[in-house]
Amino acid sequence: MEDETYSGLGNGGEIDTKVVQTFQKNFVQVQNILDQNKLLINEINQNHETKIPDNLTRNVGLIRELNNNIRRVVDLYADLSTSYTKSMDASSSDGDSNGAMKSGGNKRNRPA
């Protein structure tokens, strides 16, 4: 199962199980954070509507937490992007070693 690959990426490439598991793990983390952000935003809005000073003061901490969560989501997406790029580079270099052409190698030469 460690060396299992998934195919059907549209360009005929393959991606290994570890990469897929990393994507799934990161997407679950992102979704959990986004769900938490939804709750934070609802609480911030409710506190704002009450105009009660203690609730407005509490919003400062909630907004900081929201900002930190947004940073975490950005970092997770950056990690996903890096992982995807590395996996595509690895699969294209695997194709190169098997004699496959790079995407830029499909140009036709004009007759002289």
Short mmCIF file of C-alpha atoms in Angstrom, two decimals:
data_model
loop_
_atom_site.label_atom_id
_atom_site.label_comp_id
_atom_site.label_asym_id
_atom_site.label_seq_id
_atom_site.Cartn_x
_atom_site.Cartn_y
_atom_site.Cartn_z
CA MET A 1 0.00 0.00 0.00
CA GLU A 2 2.97 2.33 0.61
CA ASP A 3 3.93 2.36 -3.06
CA GLU A 4 0.37 2.55 -4.35
CA THR A 5 -0.31 5.21 -6.98
CA TYR A 6 -3.41 6.92 -8.27
CA SER A 7 -3.77 7.66 -11.96
CA GLY A 8 -6.22 9.66 -13.98
CA LEU A 9 -5.01 13.18 -13.31
CA GLY A 10 -6.14 14.17 -16.77
CA ASN A 11 -2.63 14.24 -18.20
CA GLY A 12 -1.94 10.58 -17.55
CA GLY A 13 0.26 11.32 -14.53
CA GLU A 14 0.33 9.33 -11.35
CA ILE A 15 0.45 10.50 -7.77
CA ASP A 16 1.46 8.37 -4.79
CA THR A 17 -0.70 7.53 -1.80
CA LYS A 18 1.42 9.59 0.60
CA VAL A 19 0.75 12.76 -1.41
CA VAL A 20 -2.99 12.04 -1.55
CA GLN A 21 -3.06 11.44 2.21
CA THR A 22 -1.23 14.73 2.80
CA PHE A 23 -3.76 16.56 0.62
CA GLN A 24 -6.68 14.97 2.44
CA LYS A 25 -5.19 15.72 5.86
CA ASN A 26 -4.55 19.37 4.97
CA PHE A 27 -8.00 19.83 3.43
CA VAL A 28 -9.63 18.40 6.57
CA GLN A 29 -7.57 20.79 8.72
CA VAL A 30 -8.54 23.72 6.49
CA GLN A 31 -12.22 22.78 6.65
CA ASN A 32 -12.10 22.48 10.45
CA ILE A 33 -10.51 25.91 10.76
CA LEU A 34 -13.04 27.43 8.37
CA ASP A 35 -15.88 25.90 10.40
CA GLN A 36 -14.36 27.38 13.54
CA ASN A 37 -14.05 30.76 11.79
CA LYS A 38 -17.74 30.67 10.94
CA LEU A 39 -18.56 30.24 14.63
CA LEU A 40 -16.15 33.02 15.60
CA ILE A 41 -17.67 35.40 13.05
CA ASN A 42 -21.18 34.64 14.31
CA GLU A 43 -20.10 35.34 17.90
CA ILE A 44 -18.30 38.54 16.86
CA ASN A 45 -21.42 39.75 15.05
CA GLN A 46 -23.67 38.95 18.01
CA ASN A 47 -21.31 40.75 20.40
CA HIS A 48 -21.16 43.75 18.10
CA GLU A 49 -24.95 43.95 17.84
CA THR A 50 -25.36 44.02 21.64
CA LYS A 51 -23.08 47.07 21.96
CA ILE A 52 -22.29 45.86 25.51
CA PRO A 53 -18.76 47.04 26.42
CA ASP A 54 -17.67 43.63 27.80
CA ASN A 55 -18.84 41.91 24.62
CA LEU A 56 -17.05 44.47 22.45
CA THR A 57 -13.89 43.96 24.51
CA ARG A 58 -14.23 40.19 24.03
CA ASN A 59 -14.39 40.77 20.28
CA VAL A 60 -10.77 41.97 20.33
CA GLY A 61 -9.61 38.50 21.37
CA LEU A 62 -12.03 36.78 19.01
CA ILE A 63 -10.81 38.86 16.07
CA ARG A 64 -7.19 38.00 16.95
CA GLU A 65 -8.13 34.33 17.01
CA LEU A 66 -9.87 34.73 13.65
CA ASN A 67 -6.80 36.41 12.15
CA ASN A 68 -4.54 33.63 13.47
CA ASN A 69 -6.88 31.03 11.97
CA ILE A 70 -6.74 32.79 8.61
CA ARG A 71 -2.94 32.74 8.76
CA ARG A 72 -3.06 29.00 9.49
CA VAL A 73 -5.32 28.42 6.46
CA VAL A 74 -2.95 30.41 4.25
CA ASP A 75 -0.01 28.35 5.54
CA LEU A 76 -1.86 25.09 4.93
CA TYR A 77 -2.71 26.13 1.36
CA ALA A 78 0.92 27.12 0.81
CA ASP A 79 1.97 23.67 2.05
CA LEU A 80 -0.54 22.06 -0.30
CA SER A 81 0.77 24.09 -3.19
CA THR A 82 4.35 23.11 -2.41
CA SER A 83 3.43 19.44 -2.02
CA TYR A 84 1.51 19.47 -5.28
CA THR A 85 4.37 21.15 -7.14
CA LYS A 86 6.89 18.68 -5.75
CA SER A 87 4.69 15.72 -6.63
CA MET A 88 4.21 17.00 -10.18
CA ASP A 89 7.95 17.65 -10.54
CA ALA A 90 8.66 14.14 -9.28
CA SER A 91 6.13 12.56 -11.63
CA SER A 92 7.41 14.55 -14.61
CA SER A 93 11.01 13.59 -13.83
CA ASP A 94 9.88 9.96 -13.55
CA GLY A 95 8.36 10.32 -17.00
CA ASP A 96 11.57 11.84 -18.32
CA SER A 97 13.63 8.92 -17.07
CA ASN A 98 11.28 6.55 -18.90
CA GLY A 99 11.81 8.36 -22.19
CA ALA A 100 8.67 10.45 -22.08
CA MET A 101 8.73 13.94 -23.54
CA LYS A 102 8.31 17.06 -21.45
CA SER A 103 5.26 19.19 -22.14
CA GLY A 104 7.44 21.74 -23.94
CA GLY A 105 8.88 19.02 -26.18
CA ASN A 106 5.78 18.72 -28.36
CA LYS A 107 6.84 21.45 -30.82
CA ARG A 108 7.17 20.46 -34.42
CA ASN A 109 10.16 21.58 -36.46
CA ARG A 110 9.54 23.42 -39.70
CA PRO A 111 11.15 22.02 -42.81
CA ALA A 112 14.25 23.96 -43.83
#
